[in-house]
Amino acid sequence: MSPTAQDAHDRPGVYSQDGTEYRRDTRYITTRITADGRDGYPVEPGRYRLVVARACPWANRAIIVRRLLGLEPVLSMGVCGPTHDERSWTFDLDPGGVDPVLGIPRIRDAYLARFPDYPRGITVPAIVDVPTGQVVTNDFAQLTLDLSTEWTAHHRAGAPDLYPEHLRDEIDEVADVVYRDVNNGVYRCGFAGDQESYDAAFHRLFDRLDRLSERLASRRYLVGDTITEADVRLFTTLVRFDAVYHGHFKCNRSTLAAMPVLWAYARDLFQTPGFGDTVDFVHIKRHYYEVHRDLNPRGIVPLGPDLSGWWAPHAREQLGGRPFGDGTPPGPVAPGEEVPAEHTAPRPA
């Protein structure tokens, strides 16, 4: 079985030849925005626009990193709606369905402005060059690393070092297994083409979650004693786990809330400024349950789970660690970028 146009867009991947195992297409636009502009795109305040969808875990990473580093004044953000058609994500949250900065109704237009015959999935996050209206990159893994390392001249005072040089090898190693077995592992379960492929993906996912639980039982963060890129990458899957992956993707050995270490770790991050305040559970659930009609033909969006537990005490501070190292928490969410209160976990009275 080959993926439909909507399949290829929504989950930029392909199936193996026998149609049973989901494999992600990782051929992204690898152009980079750098301090020296060596790819033709120098770091410049106000020149670029980060296009995201709050529903998407890969885009959620970029939203978190941009906020933690305080790049809002120099890198604007366009937010697509939670669903899309067969062509691409759309700016249906904006007046008239048009992005107010780029002047386009869908992110596909920015891709085609640079590559008229672009053959692959139209994905978020993407960074667009505002003067030309052309996409620069959709390489989500490199994108956040570049925000940390190439945009340093524009970081806020007190910005954390999410990719410290002396820990990069370990961060890369941890991030790689998190990507293969967890970030992409939930998709392998959800889109498995037969029982054998699903079983293998299921065991691989929960084996890795068990190992991560062991790692985090005695340390507050994945690498070192501060929040790093590795934590951002794991968080965006964990925060979606009970809301969509447990049921929709059949990742149902246990809920996140039934895995004590990971649940406390995820709550610790959620309650940290820059993490939970970027999460829109309404968009997350609408996207997965409404768009994946092959998995959920009637498009019914479940009312659960109860989200109030996200604000329960976690006691992770007893393990030590300093969330922002020598830095400070980010300030309030930028005006106009707030997640509606009714879309996130309710705070206790």
PDB file of C-alpha atoms in Angstrom, residues 1-25 27 86 119-121 191 193 292 294:
ATOM      1  CA  MET A   1       0.000   0.000   0.000  1.00  0.00           C
ATOM      2  CA  SER A   2       1.325   3.445  -0.822  1.00  0.00           C
ATOM      3  CA  PRO A   3       0.359   6.536   1.155  1.00  0.00           C
ATOM      4  CA  THR A   4      -2.177   8.947  -0.256  1.00  0.00           C
ATOM      5  CA  ALA A   5      -1.282  12.597  -0.774  1.00  0.00           C
ATOM      6  CA  GLN A   6      -2.847  13.386   2.575  1.00  0.00           C
ATOM      7  CA  ASP A   7      -0.944  10.576   4.257  1.00  0.00           C
ATOM      8  CA  ALA A   8       2.357  11.773   2.838  1.00  0.00           C
ATOM      9  CA  HIS A   9       1.670  15.314   3.945  1.00  0.00           C
ATOM     10  CA  ASP A  10       0.320  14.614   7.386  1.00  0.00           C
ATOM     11  CA  ARG A  11       2.951  12.131   8.374  1.00  0.00           C
ATOM     12  CA  PRO A  12       5.910  12.710   6.047  1.00  0.00           C
ATOM     13  CA  GLY A  13       6.767   9.070   5.653  1.00  0.00           C
ATOM     14  CA  VAL A  14       6.539   6.115   3.325  1.00  0.00           C
ATOM     15  CA  TYR A  15       5.662   2.485   3.774  1.00  0.00           C
ATOM     16  CA  SER A  16       8.082  -0.376   3.222  1.00  0.00           C
ATOM     17  CA  GLN A  17       7.709  -2.342   0.019  1.00  0.00           C
ATOM     18  CA  ASP A  18       5.443  -4.950   1.545  1.00  0.00           C
ATOM     19  CA  GLY A  19       3.198  -2.218   2.931  1.00  0.00           C
ATOM     20  CA  THR A  20       3.464  -3.179   6.584  1.00  0.00           C
ATOM     21  CA  GLU A  21       6.060  -0.975   8.288  1.00  0.00           C
ATOM     22  CA  TYR A  22       5.816   2.795   8.543  1.00  0.00           C
ATOM     23  CA  ARG A  23       9.034   4.588   7.641  1.00  0.00           C
ATOM     24  CA  ARG A  24       9.400   8.342   7.839  1.00  0.00           C
ATOM     25  CA  ASP A  25      10.739  10.233   4.821  1.00  0.00           C
ATOM     26  CA  ARG A  27      14.550  14.101   3.120  1.00  0.00           C
ATOM     27  CA  GLU A  86      -4.754  17.187   1.068  1.00  0.00           C
ATOM     28  CA  PRO A 119       7.883  16.543  -4.649  1.00  0.00           C
ATOM     29  CA  ARG A 120       7.739  15.730  -0.956  1.00  0.00           C
ATOM     30  CA  GLY A 121       5.512  16.348   2.043  1.00  0.00           C
ATOM     31  CA  PHE A 191       0.385   3.240  11.139  1.00  0.00           C
ATOM     32  CA  GLY A 193       0.252  -2.326   8.315  1.00  0.00           C
ATOM     33  CA  HIS A 292      -6.409  10.544  10.342  1.00  0.00           C
ATOM     34  CA  ASP A 294      -7.977   5.993   7.931  1.00  0.00           C
TER      35      ASP A 294
END
